[in-house]
mmCIF file of C-alpha atoms and ligand atoms in Angstrom:
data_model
loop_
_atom_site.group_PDB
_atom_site.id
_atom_site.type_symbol
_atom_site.label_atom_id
_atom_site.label_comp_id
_atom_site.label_asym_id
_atom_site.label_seq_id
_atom_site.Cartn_x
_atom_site.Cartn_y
_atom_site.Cartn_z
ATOM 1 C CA UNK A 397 103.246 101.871 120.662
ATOM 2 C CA UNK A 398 101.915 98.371 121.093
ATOM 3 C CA UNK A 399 99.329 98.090 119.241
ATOM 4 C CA UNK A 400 100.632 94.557 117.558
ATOM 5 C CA UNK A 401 103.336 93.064 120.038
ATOM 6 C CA UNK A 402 106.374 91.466 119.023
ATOM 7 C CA UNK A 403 105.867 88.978 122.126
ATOM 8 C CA UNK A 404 104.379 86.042 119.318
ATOM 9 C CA UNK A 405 107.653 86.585 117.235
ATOM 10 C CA UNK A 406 109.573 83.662 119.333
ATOM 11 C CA UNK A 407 112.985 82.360 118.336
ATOM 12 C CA UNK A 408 112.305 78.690 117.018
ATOM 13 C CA UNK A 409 115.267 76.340 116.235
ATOM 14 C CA UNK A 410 115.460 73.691 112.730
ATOM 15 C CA UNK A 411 116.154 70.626 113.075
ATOM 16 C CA UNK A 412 117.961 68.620 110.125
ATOM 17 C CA UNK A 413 120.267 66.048 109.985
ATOM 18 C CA UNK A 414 122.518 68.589 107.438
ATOM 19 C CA UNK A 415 122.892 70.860 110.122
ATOM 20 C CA UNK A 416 123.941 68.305 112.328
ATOM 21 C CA UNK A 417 126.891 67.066 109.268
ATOM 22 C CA UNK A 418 127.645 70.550 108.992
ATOM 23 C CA UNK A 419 128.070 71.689 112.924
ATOM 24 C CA UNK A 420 125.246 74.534 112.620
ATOM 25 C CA UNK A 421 122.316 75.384 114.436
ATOM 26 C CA UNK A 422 119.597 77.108 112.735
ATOM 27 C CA UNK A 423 117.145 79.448 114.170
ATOM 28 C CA UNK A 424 114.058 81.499 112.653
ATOM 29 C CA UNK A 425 112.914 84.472 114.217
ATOM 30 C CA UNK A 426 109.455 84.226 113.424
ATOM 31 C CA UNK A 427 108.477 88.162 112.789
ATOM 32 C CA UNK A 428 105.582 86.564 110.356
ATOM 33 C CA UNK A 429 103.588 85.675 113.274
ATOM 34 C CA UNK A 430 103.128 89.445 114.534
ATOM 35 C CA UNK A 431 99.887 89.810 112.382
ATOM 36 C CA UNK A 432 98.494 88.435 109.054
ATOM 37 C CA UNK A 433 98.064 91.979 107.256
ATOM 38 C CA UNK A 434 100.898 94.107 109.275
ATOM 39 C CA UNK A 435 102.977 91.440 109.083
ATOM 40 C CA UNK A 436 106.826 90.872 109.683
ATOM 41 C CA UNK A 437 108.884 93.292 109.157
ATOM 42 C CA UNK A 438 105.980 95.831 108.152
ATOM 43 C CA UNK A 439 105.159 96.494 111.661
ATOM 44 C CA UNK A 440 108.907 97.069 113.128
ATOM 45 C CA UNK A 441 109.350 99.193 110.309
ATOM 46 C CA UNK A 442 106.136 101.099 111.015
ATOM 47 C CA UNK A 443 105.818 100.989 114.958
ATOM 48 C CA UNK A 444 108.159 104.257 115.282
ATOM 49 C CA UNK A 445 106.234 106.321 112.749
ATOM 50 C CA UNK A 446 102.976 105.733 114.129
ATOM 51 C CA UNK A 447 104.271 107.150 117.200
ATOM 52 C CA UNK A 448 105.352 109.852 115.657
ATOM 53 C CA UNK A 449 101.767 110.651 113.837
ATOM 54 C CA UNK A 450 100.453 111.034 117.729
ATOM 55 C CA UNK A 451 102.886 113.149 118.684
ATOM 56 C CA UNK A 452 102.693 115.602 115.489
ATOM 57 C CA UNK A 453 98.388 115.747 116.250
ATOM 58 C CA UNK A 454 98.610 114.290 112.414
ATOM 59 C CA UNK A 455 95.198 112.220 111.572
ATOM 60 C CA UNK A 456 96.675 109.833 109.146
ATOM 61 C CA UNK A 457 99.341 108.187 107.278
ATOM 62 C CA UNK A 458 100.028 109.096 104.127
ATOM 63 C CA UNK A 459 102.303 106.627 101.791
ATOM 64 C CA UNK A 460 103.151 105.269 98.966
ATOM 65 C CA UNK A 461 103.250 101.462 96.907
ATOM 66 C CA UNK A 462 102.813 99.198 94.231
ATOM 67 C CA UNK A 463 99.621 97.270 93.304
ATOM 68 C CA UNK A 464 101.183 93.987 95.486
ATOM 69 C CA UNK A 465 102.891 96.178 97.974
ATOM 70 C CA UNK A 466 102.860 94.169 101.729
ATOM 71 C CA UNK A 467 103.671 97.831 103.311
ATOM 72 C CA UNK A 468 100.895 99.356 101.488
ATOM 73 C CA UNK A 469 98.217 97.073 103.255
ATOM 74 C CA UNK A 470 100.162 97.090 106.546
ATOM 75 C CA UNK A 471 100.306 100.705 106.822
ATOM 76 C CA UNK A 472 95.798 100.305 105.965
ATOM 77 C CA UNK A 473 95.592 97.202 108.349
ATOM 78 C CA UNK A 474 97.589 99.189 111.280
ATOM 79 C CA UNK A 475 96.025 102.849 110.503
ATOM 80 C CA UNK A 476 92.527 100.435 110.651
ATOM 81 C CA UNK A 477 93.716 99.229 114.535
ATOM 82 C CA UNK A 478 94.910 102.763 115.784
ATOM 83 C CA UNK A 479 92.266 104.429 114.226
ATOM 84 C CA UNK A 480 93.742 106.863 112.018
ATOM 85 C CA UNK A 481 93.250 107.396 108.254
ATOM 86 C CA UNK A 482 95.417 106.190 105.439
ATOM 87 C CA UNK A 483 96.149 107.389 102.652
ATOM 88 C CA UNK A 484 98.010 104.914 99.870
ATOM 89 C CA UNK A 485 99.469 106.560 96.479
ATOM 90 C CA UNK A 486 99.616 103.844 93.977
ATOM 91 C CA UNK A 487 101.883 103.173 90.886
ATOM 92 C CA UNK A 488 99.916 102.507 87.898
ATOM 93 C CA UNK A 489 96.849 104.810 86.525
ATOM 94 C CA UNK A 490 95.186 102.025 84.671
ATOM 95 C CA UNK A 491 94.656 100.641 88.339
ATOM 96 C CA UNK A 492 91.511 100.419 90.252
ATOM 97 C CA UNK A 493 90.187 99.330 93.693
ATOM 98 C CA UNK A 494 88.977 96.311 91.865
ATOM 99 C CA UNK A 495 92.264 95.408 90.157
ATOM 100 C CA UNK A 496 93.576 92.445 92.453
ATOM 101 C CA UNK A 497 92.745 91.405 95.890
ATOM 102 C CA UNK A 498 95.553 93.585 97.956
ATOM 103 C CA UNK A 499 94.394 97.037 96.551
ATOM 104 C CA UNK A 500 90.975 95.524 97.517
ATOM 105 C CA UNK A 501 92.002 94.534 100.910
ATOM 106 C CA UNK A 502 93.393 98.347 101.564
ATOM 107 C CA UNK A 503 90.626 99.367 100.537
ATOM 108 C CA UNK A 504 88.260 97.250 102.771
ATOM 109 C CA UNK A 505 90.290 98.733 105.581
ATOM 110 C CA UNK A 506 89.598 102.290 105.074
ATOM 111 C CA UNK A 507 92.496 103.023 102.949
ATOM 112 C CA UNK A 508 91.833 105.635 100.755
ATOM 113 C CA UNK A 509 94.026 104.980 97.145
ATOM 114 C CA UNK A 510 95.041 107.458 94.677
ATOM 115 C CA UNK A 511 96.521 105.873 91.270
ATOM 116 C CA UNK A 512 98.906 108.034 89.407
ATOM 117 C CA UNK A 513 100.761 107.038 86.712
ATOM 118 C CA UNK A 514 104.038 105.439 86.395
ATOM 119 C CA UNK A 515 105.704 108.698 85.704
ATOM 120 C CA UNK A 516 104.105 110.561 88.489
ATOM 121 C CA UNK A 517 105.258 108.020 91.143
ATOM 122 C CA UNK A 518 108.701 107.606 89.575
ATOM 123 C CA UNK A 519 108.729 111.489 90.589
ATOM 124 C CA UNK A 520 106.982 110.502 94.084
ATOM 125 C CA UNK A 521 110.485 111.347 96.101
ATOM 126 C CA UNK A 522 111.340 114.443 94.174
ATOM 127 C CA UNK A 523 111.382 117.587 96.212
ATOM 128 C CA UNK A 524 108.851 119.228 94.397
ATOM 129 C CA UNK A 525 106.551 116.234 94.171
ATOM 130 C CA UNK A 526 106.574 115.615 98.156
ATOM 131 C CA UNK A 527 105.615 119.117 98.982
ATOM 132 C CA UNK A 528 102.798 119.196 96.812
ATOM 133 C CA UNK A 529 101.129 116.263 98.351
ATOM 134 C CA UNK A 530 101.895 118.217 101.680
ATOM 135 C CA UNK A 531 99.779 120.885 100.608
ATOM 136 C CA UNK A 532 97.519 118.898 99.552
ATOM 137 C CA UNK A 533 97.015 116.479 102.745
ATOM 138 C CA UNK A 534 98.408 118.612 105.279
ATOM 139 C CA UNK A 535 97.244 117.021 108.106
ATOM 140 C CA UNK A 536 98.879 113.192 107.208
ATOM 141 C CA UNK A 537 102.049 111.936 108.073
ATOM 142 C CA UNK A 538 104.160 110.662 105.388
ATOM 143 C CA UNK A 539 105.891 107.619 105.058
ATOM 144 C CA UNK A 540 107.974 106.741 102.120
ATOM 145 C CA UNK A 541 107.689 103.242 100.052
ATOM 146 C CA UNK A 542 108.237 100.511 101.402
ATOM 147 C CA UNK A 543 108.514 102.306 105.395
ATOM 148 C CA UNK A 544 112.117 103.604 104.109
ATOM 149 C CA UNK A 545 112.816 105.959 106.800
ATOM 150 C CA UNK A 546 115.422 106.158 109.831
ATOM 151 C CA UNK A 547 112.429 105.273 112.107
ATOM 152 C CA UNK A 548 111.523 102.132 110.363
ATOM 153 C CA UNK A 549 115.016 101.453 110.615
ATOM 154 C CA UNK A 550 115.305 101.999 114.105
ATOM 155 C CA UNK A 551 112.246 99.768 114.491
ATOM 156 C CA UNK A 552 114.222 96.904 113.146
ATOM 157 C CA UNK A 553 117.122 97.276 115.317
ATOM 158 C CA UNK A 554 114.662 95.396 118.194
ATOM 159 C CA UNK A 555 114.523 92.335 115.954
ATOM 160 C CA UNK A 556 117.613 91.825 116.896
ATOM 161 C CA UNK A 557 118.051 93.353 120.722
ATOM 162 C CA UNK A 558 114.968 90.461 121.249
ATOM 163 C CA UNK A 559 117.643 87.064 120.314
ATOM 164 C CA UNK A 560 119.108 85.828 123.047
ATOM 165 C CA UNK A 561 121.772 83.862 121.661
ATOM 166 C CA UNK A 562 124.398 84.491 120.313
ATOM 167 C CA UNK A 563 124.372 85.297 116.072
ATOM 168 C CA UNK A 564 127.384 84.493 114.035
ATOM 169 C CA UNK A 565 125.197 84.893 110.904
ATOM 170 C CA UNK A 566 121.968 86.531 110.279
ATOM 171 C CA UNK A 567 120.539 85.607 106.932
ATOM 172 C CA UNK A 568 117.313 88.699 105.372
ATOM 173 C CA UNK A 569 115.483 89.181 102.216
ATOM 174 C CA UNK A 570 116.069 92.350 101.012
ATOM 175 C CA UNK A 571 113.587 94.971 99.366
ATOM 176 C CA UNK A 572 114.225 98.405 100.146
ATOM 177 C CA UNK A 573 117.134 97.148 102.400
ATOM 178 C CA UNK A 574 115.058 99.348 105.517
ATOM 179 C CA UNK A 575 115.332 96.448 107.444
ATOM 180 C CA UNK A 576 118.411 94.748 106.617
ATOM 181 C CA UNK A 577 120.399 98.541 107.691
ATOM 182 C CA UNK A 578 118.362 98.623 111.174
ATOM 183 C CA UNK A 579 119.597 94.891 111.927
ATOM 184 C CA UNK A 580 122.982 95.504 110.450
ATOM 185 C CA UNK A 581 123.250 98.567 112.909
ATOM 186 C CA UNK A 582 122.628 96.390 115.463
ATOM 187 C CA UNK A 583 124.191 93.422 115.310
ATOM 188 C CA UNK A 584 127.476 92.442 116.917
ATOM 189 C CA UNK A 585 130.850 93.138 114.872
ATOM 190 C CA UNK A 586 131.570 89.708 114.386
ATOM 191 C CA UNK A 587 128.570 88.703 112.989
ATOM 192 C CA UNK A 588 127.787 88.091 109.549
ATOM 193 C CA UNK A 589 124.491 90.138 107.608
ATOM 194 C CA UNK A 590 123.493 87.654 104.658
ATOM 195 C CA UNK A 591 120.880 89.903 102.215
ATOM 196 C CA UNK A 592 119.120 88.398 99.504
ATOM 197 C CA UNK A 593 117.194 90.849 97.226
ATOM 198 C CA UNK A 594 114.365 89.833 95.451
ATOM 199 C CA UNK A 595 114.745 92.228 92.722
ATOM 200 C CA UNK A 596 117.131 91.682 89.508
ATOM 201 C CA UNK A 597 119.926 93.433 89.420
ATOM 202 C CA UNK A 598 119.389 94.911 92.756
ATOM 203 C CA UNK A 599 122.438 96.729 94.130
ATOM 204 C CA UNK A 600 122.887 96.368 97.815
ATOM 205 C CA UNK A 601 125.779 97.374 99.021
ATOM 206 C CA UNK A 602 124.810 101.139 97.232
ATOM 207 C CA UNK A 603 120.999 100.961 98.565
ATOM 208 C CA UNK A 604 122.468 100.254 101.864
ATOM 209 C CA UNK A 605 124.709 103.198 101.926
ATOM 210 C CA UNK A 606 122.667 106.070 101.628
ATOM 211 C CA UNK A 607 120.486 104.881 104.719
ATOM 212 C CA UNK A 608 123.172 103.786 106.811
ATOM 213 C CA UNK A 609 124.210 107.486 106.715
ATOM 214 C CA UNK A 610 121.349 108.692 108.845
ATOM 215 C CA UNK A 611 123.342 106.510 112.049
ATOM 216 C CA UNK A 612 127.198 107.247 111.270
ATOM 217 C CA UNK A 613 128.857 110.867 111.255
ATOM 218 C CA UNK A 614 131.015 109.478 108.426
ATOM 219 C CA UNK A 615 131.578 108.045 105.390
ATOM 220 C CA UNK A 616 134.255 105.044 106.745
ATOM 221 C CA UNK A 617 131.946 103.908 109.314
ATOM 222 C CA UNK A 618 129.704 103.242 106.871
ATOM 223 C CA UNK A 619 131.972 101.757 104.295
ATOM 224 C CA UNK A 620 133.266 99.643 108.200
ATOM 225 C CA UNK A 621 129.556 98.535 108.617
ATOM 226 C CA UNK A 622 129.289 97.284 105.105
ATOM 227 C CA UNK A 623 131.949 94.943 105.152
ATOM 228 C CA UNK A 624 130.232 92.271 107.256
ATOM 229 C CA UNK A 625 127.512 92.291 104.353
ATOM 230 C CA UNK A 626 127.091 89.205 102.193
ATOM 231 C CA UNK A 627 125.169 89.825 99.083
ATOM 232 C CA UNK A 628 123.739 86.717 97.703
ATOM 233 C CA UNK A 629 122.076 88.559 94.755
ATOM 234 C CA UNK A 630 121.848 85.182 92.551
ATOM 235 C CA UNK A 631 118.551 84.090 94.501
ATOM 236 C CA UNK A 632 115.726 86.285 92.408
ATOM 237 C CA UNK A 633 114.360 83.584 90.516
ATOM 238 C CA UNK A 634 114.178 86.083 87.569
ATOM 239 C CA UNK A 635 113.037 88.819 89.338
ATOM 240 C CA UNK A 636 110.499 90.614 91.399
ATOM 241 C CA UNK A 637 107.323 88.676 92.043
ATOM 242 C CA UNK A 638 108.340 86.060 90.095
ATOM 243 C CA UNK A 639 107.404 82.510 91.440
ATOM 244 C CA UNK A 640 108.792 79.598 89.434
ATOM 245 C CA UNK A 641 107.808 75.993 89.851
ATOM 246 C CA UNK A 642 111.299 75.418 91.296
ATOM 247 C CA UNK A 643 110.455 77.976 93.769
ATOM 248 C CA UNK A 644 107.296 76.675 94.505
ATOM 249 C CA UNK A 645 108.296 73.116 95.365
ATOM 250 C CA UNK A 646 111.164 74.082 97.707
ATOM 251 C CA UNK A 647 109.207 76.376 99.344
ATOM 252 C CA UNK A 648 106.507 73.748 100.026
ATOM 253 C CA UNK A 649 109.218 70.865 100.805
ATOM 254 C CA UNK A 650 110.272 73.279 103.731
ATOM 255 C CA UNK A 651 106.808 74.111 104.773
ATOM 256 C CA UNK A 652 107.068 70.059 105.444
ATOM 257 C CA UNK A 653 110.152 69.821 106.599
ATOM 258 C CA UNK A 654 110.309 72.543 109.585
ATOM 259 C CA UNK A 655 106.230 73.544 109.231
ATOM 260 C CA UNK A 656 107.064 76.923 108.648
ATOM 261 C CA UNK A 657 104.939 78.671 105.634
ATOM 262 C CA UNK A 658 107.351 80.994 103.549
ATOM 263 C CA UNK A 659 105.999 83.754 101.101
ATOM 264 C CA UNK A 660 107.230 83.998 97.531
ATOM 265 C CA UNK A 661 107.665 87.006 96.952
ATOM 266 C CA UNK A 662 110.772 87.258 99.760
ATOM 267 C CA UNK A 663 111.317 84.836 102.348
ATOM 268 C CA UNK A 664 111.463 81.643 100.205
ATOM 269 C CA UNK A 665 113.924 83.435 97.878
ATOM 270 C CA UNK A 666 115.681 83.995 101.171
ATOM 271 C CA UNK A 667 115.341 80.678 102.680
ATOM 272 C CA UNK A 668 116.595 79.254 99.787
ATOM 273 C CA UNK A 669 120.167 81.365 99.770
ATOM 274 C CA UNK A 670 119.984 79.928 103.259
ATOM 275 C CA UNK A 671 119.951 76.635 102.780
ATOM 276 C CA UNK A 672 122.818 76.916 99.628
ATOM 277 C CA UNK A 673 125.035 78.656 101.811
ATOM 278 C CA UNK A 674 124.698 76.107 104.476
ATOM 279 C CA UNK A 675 125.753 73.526 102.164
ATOM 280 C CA UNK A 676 128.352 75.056 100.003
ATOM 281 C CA UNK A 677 130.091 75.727 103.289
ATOM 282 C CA UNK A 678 132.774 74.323 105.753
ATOM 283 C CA UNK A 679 132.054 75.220 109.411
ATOM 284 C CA UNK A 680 135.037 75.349 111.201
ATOM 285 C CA UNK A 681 133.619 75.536 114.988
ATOM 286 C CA UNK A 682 130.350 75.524 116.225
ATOM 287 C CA UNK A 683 128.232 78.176 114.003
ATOM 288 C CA UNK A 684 124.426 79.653 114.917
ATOM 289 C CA UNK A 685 122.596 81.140 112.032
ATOM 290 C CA UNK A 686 119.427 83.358 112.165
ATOM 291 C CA UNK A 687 117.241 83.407 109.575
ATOM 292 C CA UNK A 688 114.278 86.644 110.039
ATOM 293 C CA UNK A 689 111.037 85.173 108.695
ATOM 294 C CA UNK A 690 109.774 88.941 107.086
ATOM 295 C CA UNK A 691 106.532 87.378 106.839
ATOM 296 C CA UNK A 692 104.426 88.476 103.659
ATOM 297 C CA UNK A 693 102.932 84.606 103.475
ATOM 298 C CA UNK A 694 98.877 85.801 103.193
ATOM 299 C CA UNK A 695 99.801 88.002 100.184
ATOM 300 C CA UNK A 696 101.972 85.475 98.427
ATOM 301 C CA UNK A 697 101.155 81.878 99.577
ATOM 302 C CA UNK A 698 103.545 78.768 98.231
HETATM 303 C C1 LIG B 1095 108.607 94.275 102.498
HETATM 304 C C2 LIG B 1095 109.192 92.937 102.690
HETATM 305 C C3 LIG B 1095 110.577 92.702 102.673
HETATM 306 C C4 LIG B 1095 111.568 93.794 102.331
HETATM 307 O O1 LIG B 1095 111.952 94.566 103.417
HETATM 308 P P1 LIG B 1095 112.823 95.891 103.200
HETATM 309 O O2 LIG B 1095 112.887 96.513 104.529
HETATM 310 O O3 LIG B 1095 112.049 96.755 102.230
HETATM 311 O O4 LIG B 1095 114.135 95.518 102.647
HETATM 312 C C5 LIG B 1095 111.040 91.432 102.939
HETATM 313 N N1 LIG B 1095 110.180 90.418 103.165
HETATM 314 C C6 LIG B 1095 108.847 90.580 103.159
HETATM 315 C C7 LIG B 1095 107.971 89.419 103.379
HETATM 316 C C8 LIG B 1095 108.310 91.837 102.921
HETATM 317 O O5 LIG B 1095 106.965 91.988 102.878
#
C-alpha cells in the first residue's frame, strides 16, 4: 500500500554543543513529515489494515476516538485518498460535528461520526459491543482506538528496518503503546526503548504486555523483551492534552534550536524526557540516540 510513502521520513542528525560534552549523537526520524492529517505514526500504524480492507472486498473503515483523536482524522484523511468510507465512533454524546475543529476536519473528509456516550464507548471493546456494530456495518473493517492492532504494530516495525545506523537508544511518546511494541519488536537486543506516555498514571510496562503477546509464543519472551524498556512516566505535564507554559516555551526554544516543530500533545512531552536523560547521564563510549518524531504538530501546534 503506498498511498503516503515513508520516502520523506529521512533520518536528520542535532547538532548541540551538549551532545558534543556528552559524546552523543542525536538523530530524529522525521515520521511527521509523511502527511499533515495521516501523520507520523498514524500512517505506519494504519498502512497494514488498509491492505487488509482490499483484500476482505470491505468498503470502509470503521473505528473508534476521542474528540482530539490524531488516529481518528488519519484514518478520515487516508480513507479520503484510497477512496473508501470511514466510519469514526466518538466518545462523548454531548458532541457534535461542530464541536472543535478535528471532528470538523473528519468530517470535511467524508468521515461519517457517530457520538455515543461515555459509557457506551467505555464498553466499545466488549465482546458484545463489537459484534453489534458488526451487524450493524457489516461491510466496514474495524480498527480499534488509537490503530491498536498487531497490523499497526507490524507497520511500525519498518520505522525502524528504514535507520541505517546503528541505535543504542531509541527514545517514543507513548499513547496506546501500538507503536512503541512494533519498534521494540524490532529493534536490536542491545538497544535501549525509552517510552514516555502522555497520560497520568499511565502503566507501560502492563499496556505493553498484552500486545507484545500477539509476536511471542510465551510469556518470558515477553517479560525478555520488556526489560530493555525505560519508562520515563514523569514527563506528562499533568496529564493528557495538557500544555503548560513550561511546555510551551521548550517546545518553541527547540523549534529554534534544531527547526523541528514538535506537537504538544506527544512529541514535545517526549522530546523533553529526551533532552533530561541526555543530561542527567554519563556516556561511557560513543552513544547514538533516535528520537521518532510521531508527528501530530497540525492538531496541536507549540
Ligand atoms: C497517536 C500518537 C502517539 C501515540 O502512539 P501509540 O501508538 O498510540 O502509542 C504518539 N505521538 C503522536 C503525535 C500521536 O499522534
Amino acid at each position: 500500500m503506498t498511498l503516503f510513502s515513508t520516502a520523506q521520513s529521512i533520518l536528520q542528525e542535532l547538532h548541540a554543543p551538549i551532545f558534543i560534552q556528552k559524546n552523543v549523537k542525536v538523530y530524529v526520524k522525521r515520521d511527521d513529515l509523511i502527511d499533515e492529517a495521516v501523520s507520523g505514526n498514524k500512517w505506519r500504524k494504519l498502512k497494514m489494515n488498509m491492505e487488509l480492507v482490499h483484500f476482505q472486498n470491505k468498503e470502509g473503515i470503521l473505528t473508534f476516538g476521542g474528540a482530539f483523536s490524531n488516529h481518528l482524522l488519519a484514518v478520515a484523511a487516508a480513507c479520503r485518498k484510497a477512496g473508501l468510507k470511514s466510519i469514526g465512533i466518538v466518545r462523548g454524546d454531548e458532541l457534535t460535528v461542530a464541536s472543535n475543529a478535528n471532528l470538523t476536519h473528519c468530517a470535511a473528509l467524508g468521515m461519517e461520526l457517530i457520538f455515543v456516550s461515555r459509557t457506551s464507548y467505555a464498553e466499545r471493546n466488549e465482546k458484545w459491543n463489537q459484534e453489534s456494530w458488526k451487524e450493524k456495518y457489516p461491510s466496514f473493517y474495524f480498527v480499534p482506538e488509537g490503530g491498536a492492532n498487531y497490523h499497526g504494530m507490524v507497520g511500525c516495525q519498518e520505522i525502524i528496518t528504514e535507520i541505517p545506523i546503528e541505535i543504542d537508544h531509541f527514545f517514543v511518546a507513548q499513547g496506546t503503546s501500538t507503536t512503541s511494541c512494533g519498534v521494540l519488536t524490532a529493534l536490536p537486543d542491545s538497544a535501549k526503548l525509552h517510552v514516555v506516555p502522555a497520560l497520568k498514571g499511565f502503566d507501560s510496562l502492563n499496556s505493553m504486555r498484552p500486545l507484545l503477546n500477539a509476536f511471542y509464543m510465551d510469556e518470558s519472551s515477553v517479560l525478555e523483551r520488556l526489560t530493555q524498556v525505560v519508562v520515563h512516566d514523569q514527563f506528562h505535564f499533568g496529564g493528557y492534552g495538557k500544555i503548560p507554559a513550561e511546555l510551551r516555551s521548550f517546545g518553541q526554544q527547540m523549534q529554534t534550536d534544531f527547526s523541528i516543530p514538535l506537537d504538544g500533545v506527544y512529541t514535545a512531552k517526549a522530546f523533553f524526557a529526551l533532552m533530561k536523560f541526555i543530561e542527567t547521564s554519563d556516556f561511557l563510549k560513543p552513544t547514538q540516540i533516535v528520537f521518532l518524531h510521531t508527528g501530530g504538530v497540525k492538531n496541536a501546534p507549540l
